[in-house]
PDB file of C-alpha atoms in Angstrom:
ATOM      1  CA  UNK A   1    -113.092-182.955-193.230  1.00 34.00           C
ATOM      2  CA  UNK A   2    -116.338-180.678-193.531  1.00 37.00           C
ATOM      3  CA  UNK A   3    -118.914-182.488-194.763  1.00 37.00           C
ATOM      4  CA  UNK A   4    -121.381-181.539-197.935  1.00 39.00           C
ATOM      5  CA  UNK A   5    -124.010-178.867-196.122  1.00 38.00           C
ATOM      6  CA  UNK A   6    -126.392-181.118-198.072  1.00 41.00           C
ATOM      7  CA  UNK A   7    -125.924-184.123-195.260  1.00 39.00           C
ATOM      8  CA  UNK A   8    -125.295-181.285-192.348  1.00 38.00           C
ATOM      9  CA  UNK A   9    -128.652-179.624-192.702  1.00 39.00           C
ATOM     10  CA  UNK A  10    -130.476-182.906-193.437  1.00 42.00           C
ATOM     11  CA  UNK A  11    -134.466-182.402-193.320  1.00 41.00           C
ATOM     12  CA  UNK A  12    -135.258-185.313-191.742  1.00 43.00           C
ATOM     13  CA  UNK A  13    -133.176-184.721-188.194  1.00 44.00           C
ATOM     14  CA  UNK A  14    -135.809-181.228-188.573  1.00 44.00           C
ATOM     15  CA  UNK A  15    -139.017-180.799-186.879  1.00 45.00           C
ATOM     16  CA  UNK A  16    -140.011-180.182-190.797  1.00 46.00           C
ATOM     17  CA  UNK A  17    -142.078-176.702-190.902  1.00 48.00           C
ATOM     18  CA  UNK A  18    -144.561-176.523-193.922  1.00 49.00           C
ATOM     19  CA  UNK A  19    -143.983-174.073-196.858  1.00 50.00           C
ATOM     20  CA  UNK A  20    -146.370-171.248-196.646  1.00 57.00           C
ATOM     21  CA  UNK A  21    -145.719-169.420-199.813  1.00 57.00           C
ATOM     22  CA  UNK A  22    -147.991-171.004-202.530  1.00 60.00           C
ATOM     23  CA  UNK A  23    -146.814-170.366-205.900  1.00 57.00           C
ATOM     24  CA  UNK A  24    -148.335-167.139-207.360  1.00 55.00           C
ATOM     25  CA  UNK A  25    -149.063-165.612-204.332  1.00 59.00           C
ATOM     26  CA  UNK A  26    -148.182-161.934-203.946  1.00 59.00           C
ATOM     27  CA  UNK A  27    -145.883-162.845-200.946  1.00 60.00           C
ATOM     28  CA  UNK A  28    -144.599-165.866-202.808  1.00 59.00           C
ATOM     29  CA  UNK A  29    -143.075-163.207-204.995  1.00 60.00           C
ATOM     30  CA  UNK A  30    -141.742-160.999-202.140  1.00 63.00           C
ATOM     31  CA  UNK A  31    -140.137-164.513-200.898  1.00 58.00           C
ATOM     32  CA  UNK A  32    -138.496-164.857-204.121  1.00 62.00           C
ATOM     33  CA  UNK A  33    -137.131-161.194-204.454  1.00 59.00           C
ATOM     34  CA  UNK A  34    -135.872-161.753-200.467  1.00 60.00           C
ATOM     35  CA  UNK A  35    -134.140-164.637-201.492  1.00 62.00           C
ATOM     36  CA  UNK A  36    -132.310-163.139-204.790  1.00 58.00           C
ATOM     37  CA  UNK A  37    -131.098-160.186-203.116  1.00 52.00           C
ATOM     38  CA  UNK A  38    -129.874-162.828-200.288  1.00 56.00           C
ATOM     39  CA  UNK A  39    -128.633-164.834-202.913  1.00 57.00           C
ATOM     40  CA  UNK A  40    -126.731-161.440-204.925  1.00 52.00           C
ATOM     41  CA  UNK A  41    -123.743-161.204-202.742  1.00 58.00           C
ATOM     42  CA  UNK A  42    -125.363-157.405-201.777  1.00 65.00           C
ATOM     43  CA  UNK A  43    -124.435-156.314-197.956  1.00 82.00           C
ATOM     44  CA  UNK A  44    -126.867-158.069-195.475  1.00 87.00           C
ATOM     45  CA  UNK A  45    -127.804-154.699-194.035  1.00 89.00           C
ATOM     46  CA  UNK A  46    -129.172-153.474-197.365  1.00 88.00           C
ATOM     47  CA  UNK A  47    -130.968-156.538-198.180  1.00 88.00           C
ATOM     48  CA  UNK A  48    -133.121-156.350-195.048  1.00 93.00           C
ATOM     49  CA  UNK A  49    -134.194-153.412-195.570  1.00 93.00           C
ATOM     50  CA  UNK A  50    -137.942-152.991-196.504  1.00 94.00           C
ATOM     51  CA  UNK A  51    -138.328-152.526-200.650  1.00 90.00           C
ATOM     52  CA  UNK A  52    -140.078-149.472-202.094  1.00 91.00           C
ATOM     53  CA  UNK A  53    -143.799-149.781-201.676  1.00 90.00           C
ATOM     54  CA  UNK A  54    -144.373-153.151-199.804  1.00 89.00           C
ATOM     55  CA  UNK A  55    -146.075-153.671-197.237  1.00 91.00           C
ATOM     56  CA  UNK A  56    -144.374-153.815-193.847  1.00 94.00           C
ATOM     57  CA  UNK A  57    -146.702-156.647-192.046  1.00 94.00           C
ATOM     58  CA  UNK A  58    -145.777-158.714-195.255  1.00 91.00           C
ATOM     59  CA  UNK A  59    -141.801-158.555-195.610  1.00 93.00           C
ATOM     60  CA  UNK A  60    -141.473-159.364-191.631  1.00 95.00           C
ATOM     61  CA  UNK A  61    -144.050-162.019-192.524  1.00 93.00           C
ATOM     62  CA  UNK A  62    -141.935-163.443-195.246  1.00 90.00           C
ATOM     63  CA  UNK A  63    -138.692-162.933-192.953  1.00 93.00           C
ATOM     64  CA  UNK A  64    -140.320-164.765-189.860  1.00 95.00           C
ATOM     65  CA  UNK A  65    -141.088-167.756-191.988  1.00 92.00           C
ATOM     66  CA  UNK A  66    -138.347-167.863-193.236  1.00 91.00           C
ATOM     67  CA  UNK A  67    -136.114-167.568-190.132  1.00 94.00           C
ATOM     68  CA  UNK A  68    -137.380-170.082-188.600  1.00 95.00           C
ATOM     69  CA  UNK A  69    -136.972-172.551-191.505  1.00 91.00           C
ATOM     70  CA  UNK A  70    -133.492-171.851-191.287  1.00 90.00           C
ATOM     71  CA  UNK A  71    -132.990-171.986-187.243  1.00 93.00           C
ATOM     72  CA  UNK A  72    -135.583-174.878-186.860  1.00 91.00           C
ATOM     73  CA  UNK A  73    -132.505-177.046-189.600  1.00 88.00           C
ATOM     74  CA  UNK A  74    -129.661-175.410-187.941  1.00 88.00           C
ATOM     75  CA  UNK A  75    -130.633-176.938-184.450  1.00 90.00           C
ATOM     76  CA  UNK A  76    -131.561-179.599-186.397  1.00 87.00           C
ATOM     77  CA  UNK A  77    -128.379-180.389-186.740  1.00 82.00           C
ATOM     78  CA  UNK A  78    -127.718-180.849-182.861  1.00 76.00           C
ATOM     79  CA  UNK A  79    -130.164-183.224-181.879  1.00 75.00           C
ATOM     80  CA  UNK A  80    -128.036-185.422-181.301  1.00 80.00           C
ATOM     81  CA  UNK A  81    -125.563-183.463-179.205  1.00 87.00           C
ATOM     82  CA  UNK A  82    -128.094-181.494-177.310  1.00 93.00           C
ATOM     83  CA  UNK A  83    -130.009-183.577-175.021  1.00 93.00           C
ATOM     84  CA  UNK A  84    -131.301-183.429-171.364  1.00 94.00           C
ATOM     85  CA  UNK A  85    -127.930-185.136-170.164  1.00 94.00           C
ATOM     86  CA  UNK A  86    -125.883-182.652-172.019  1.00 94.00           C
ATOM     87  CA  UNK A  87    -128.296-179.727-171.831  1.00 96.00           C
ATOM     88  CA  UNK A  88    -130.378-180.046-168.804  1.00 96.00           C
ATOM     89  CA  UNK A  89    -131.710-176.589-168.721  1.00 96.00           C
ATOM     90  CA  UNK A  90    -132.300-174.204-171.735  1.00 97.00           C
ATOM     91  CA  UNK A  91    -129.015-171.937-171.289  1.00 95.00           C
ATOM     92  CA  UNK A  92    -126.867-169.449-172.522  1.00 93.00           C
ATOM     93  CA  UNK A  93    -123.649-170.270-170.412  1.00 90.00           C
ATOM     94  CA  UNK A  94    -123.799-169.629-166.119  1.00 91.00           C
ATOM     95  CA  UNK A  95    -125.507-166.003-166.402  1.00 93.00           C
ATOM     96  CA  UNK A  96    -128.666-166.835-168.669  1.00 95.00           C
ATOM     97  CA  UNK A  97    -131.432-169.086-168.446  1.00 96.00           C
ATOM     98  CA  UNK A  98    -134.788-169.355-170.347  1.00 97.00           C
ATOM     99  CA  UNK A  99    -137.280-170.751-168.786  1.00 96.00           C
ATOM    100  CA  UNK A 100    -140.880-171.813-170.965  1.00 96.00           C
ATOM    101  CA  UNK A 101    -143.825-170.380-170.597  1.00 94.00           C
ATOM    102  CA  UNK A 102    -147.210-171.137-172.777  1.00 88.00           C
ATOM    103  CA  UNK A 103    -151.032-170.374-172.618  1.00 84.00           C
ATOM    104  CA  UNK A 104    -151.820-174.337-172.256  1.00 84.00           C
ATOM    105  CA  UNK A 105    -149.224-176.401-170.370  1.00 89.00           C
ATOM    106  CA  UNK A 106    -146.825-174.312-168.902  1.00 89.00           C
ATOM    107  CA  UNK A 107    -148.899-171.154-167.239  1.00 89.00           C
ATOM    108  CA  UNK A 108    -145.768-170.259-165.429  1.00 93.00           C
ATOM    109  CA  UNK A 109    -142.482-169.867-166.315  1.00 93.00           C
ATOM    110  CA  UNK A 110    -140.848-173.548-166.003  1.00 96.00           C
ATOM    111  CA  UNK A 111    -136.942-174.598-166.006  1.00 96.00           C
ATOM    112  CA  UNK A 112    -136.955-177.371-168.934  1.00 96.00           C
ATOM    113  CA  UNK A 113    -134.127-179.251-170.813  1.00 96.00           C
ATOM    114  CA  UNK A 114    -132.943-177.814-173.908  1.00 96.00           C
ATOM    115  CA  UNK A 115    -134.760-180.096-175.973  1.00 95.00           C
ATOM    116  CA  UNK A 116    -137.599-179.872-174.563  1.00 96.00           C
ATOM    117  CA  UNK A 117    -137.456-175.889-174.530  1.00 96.00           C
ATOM    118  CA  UNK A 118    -136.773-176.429-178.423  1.00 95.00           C
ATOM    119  CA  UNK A 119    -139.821-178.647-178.866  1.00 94.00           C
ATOM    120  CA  UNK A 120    -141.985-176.537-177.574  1.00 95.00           C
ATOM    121  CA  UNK A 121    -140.781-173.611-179.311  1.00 96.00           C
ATOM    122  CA  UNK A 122    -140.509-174.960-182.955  1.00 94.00           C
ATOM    123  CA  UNK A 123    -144.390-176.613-182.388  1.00 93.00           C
ATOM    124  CA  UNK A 124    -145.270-173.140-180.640  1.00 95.00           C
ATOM    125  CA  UNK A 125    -144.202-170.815-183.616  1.00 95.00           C
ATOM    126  CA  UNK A 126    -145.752-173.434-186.061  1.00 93.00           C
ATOM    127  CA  UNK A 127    -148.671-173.569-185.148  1.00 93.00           C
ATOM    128  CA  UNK A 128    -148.341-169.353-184.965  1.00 95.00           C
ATOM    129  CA  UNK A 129    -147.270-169.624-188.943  1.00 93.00           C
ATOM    130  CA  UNK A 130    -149.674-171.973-190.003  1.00 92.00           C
ATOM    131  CA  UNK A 131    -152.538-169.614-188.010  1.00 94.00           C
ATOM    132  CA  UNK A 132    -154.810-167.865-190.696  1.00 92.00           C
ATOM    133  CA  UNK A 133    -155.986-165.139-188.006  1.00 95.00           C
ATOM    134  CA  UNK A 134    -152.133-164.717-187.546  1.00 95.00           C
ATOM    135  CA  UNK A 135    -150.622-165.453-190.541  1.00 93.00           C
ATOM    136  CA  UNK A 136    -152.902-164.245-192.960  1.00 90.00           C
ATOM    137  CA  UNK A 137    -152.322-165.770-196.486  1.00 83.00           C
ATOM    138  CA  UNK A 138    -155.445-164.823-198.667  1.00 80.00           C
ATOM    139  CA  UNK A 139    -154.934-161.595-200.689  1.00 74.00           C
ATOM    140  CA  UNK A 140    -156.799-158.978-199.162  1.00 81.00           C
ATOM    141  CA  UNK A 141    -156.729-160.506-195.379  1.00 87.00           C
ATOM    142  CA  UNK A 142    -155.537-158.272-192.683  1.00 92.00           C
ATOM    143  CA  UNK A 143    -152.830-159.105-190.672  1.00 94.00           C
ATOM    144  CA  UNK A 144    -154.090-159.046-187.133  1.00 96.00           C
ATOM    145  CA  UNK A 145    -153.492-155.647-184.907  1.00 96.00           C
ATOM    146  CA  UNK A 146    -151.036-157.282-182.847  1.00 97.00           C
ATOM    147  CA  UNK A 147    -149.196-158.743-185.562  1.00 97.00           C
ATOM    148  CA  UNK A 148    -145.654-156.753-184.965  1.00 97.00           C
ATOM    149  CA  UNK A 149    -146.009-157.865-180.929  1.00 97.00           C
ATOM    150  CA  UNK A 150    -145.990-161.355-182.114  1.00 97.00           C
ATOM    151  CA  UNK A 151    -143.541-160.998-184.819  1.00 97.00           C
ATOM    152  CA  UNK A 152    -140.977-160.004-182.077  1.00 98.00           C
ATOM    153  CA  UNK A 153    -142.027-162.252-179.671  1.00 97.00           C
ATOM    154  CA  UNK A 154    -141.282-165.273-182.214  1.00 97.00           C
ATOM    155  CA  UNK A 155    -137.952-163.715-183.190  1.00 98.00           C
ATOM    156  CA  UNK A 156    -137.028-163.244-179.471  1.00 97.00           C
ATOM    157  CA  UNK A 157    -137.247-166.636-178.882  1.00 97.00           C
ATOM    158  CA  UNK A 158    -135.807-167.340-182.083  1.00 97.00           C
ATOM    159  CA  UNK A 159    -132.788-165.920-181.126  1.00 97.00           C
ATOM    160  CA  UNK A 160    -132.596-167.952-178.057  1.00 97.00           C
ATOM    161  CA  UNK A 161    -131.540-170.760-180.396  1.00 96.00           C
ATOM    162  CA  UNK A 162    -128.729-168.565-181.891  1.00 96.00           C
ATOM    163  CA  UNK A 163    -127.567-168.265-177.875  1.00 96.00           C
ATOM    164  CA  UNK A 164    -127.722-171.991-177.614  1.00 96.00           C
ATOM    165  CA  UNK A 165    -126.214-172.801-180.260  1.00 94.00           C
ATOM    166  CA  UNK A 166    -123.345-170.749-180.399  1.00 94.00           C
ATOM    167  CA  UNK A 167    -122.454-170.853-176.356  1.00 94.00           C
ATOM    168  CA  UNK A 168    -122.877-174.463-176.075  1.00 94.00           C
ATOM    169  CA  UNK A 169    -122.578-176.548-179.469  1.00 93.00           C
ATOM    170  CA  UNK A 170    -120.906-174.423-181.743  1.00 88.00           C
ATOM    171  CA  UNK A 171    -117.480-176.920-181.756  1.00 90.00           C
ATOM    172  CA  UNK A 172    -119.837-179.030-183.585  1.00 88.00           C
ATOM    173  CA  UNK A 173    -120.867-176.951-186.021  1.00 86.00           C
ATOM    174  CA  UNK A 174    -117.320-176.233-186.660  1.00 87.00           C
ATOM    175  CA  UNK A 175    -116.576-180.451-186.416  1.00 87.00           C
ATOM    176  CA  UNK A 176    -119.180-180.404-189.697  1.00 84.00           C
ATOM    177  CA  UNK A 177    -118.203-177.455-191.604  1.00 86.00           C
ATOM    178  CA  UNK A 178    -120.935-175.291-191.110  1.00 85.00           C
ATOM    179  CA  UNK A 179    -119.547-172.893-189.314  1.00 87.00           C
ATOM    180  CA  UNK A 180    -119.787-169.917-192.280  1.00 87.00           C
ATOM    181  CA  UNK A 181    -123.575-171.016-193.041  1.00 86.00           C
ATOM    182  CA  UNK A 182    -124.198-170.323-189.743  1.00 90.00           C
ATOM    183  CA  UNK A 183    -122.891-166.622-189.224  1.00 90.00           C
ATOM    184  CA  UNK A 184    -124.204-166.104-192.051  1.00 90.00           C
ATOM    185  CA  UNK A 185    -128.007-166.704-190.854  1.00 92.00           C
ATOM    186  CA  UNK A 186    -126.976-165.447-187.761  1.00 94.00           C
ATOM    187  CA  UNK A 187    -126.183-162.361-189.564  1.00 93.00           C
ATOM    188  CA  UNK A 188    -128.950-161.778-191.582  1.00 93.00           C
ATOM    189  CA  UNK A 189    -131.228-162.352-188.881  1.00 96.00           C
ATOM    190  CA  UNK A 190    -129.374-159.841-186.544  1.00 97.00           C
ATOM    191  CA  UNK A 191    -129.264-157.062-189.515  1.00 96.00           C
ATOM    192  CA  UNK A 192    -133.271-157.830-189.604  1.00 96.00           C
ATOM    193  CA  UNK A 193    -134.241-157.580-186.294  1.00 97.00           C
ATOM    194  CA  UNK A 194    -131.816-154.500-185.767  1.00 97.00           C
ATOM    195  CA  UNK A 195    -133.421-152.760-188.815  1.00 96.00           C
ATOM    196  CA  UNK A 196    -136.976-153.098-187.585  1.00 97.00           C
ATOM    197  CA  UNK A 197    -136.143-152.803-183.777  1.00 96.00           C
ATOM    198  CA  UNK A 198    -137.723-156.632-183.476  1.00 97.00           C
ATOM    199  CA  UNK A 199    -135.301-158.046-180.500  1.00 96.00           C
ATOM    200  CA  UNK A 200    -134.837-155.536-176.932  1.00 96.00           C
ATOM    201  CA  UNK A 201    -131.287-155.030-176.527  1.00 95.00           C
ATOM    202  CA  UNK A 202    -131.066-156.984-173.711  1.00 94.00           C
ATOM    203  CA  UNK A 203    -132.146-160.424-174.873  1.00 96.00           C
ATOM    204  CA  UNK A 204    -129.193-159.440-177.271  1.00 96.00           C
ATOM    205  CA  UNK A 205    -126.975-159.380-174.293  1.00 96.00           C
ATOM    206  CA  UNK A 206    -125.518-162.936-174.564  1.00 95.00           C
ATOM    207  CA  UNK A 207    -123.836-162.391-177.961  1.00 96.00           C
ATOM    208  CA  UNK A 208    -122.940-159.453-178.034  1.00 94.00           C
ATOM    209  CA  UNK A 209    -119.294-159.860-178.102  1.00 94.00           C
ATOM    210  CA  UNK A 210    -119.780-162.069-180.835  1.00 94.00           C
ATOM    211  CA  UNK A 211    -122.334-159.752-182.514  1.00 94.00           C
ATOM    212  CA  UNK A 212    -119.476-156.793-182.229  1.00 94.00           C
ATOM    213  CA  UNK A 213    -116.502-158.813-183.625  1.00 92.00           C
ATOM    214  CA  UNK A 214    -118.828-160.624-186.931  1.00 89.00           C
ATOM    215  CA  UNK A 215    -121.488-157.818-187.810  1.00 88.00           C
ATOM    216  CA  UNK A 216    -119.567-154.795-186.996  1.00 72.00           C
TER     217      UNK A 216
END
């Protein structure tokens, strides 16, 4: 029996990310008008799709955020499945591997568990999101030149946990129901990066037959 998405996406199995839209904030409001058109039953591709006269550094700064809410609960959801017995390297089935790489502990490109890999990541892009210099949330602060190159490199990674996911623990997200919540984040964050050329095709690679058969 699928149980209430309420107890599958439960906060507390999360690495809990912080809200960064304050109330009254200009991209507080963009957040809200994302999330209505989500919320309208329009097509996925047109809701992406940047709105007359907004910014662009702001709606993928919204969209970011908000991505990895949604993919930091969805793997949420498999902590207890994915571990370093079941998952001993970070994987997308016997043709990819990611391996972790950071500007503190990990200077070269390591071979980690999964969970591990996903620790690292969700702390990684936090602290990215919760980065003023980055993440800009005054009115009137620039977003940082490079803001785009890191906007991709979070979603790239992000996607990683799609891969995951779906090659190696998506019979449990079927055992708890959630199998339609999940394609449909998957979806909207495919339609997103595709709109704004965010991901290279190649890190795509993995799902692609799945990407054909559910966004095509």
């Amino acid at each position: 029996m699928a149980l209430c998405l309420k107890q599958v996406f439960n906060r507390d199995k999360t690495f809990r990310p912080r809200k960064r839209f304050e109330p009254g904030t200009e991209r507080f409001e963009l957040y809200k008008k994302a999330q209505a058109s989500l919320k309208s039953g329009l097509d996925l591709r047109a809701v992406v799709r940047l709105p007359p006269g907004e910014s662009i550094n702001d709606w993928l700064a919204v969209h970011v955020v908000d991505f990895f809410n949604r993919i930091n609960l969805i793997y949420g959801t498999m902590g207890e499945c994915c571990t370093e017995a079941s998952c001993p390297v970070m994987s997308g089935g016997p043709r990819y591997e990611y391996r972790w790489q950071d500007e503190q502990q990990y200077r070269r490109p390591a071979k980690l568990p999964a969970p591990r890999y996903m620790a690292l990541l969700m702390d990684w892009i936090e602290g990215l999101i919760n980065n003023e210099d980055v993440f800009p949330t005054q009115v009137g602060v620039p977003f940082p030149k490079n803001f785009q190159q890191v906007c991709t490199k979070i979603l790239t990674r992000l996607f990683r946990v799609f891969v995951h996911v779906y090659i190696h623990h998506f019979d449990g997200i079927i055992a708890m129901g959630a199998e339609a919540h999940v394609n449909t984040c998957y979806k909207h964050f495919y339609y997103f990066i595709q709109e704004f050329s965010l991901v290279d095709h190649r890190e795509l690679e993995p799902l692609r037959e799945m990407t054909e058969r559910i966004c095509h």
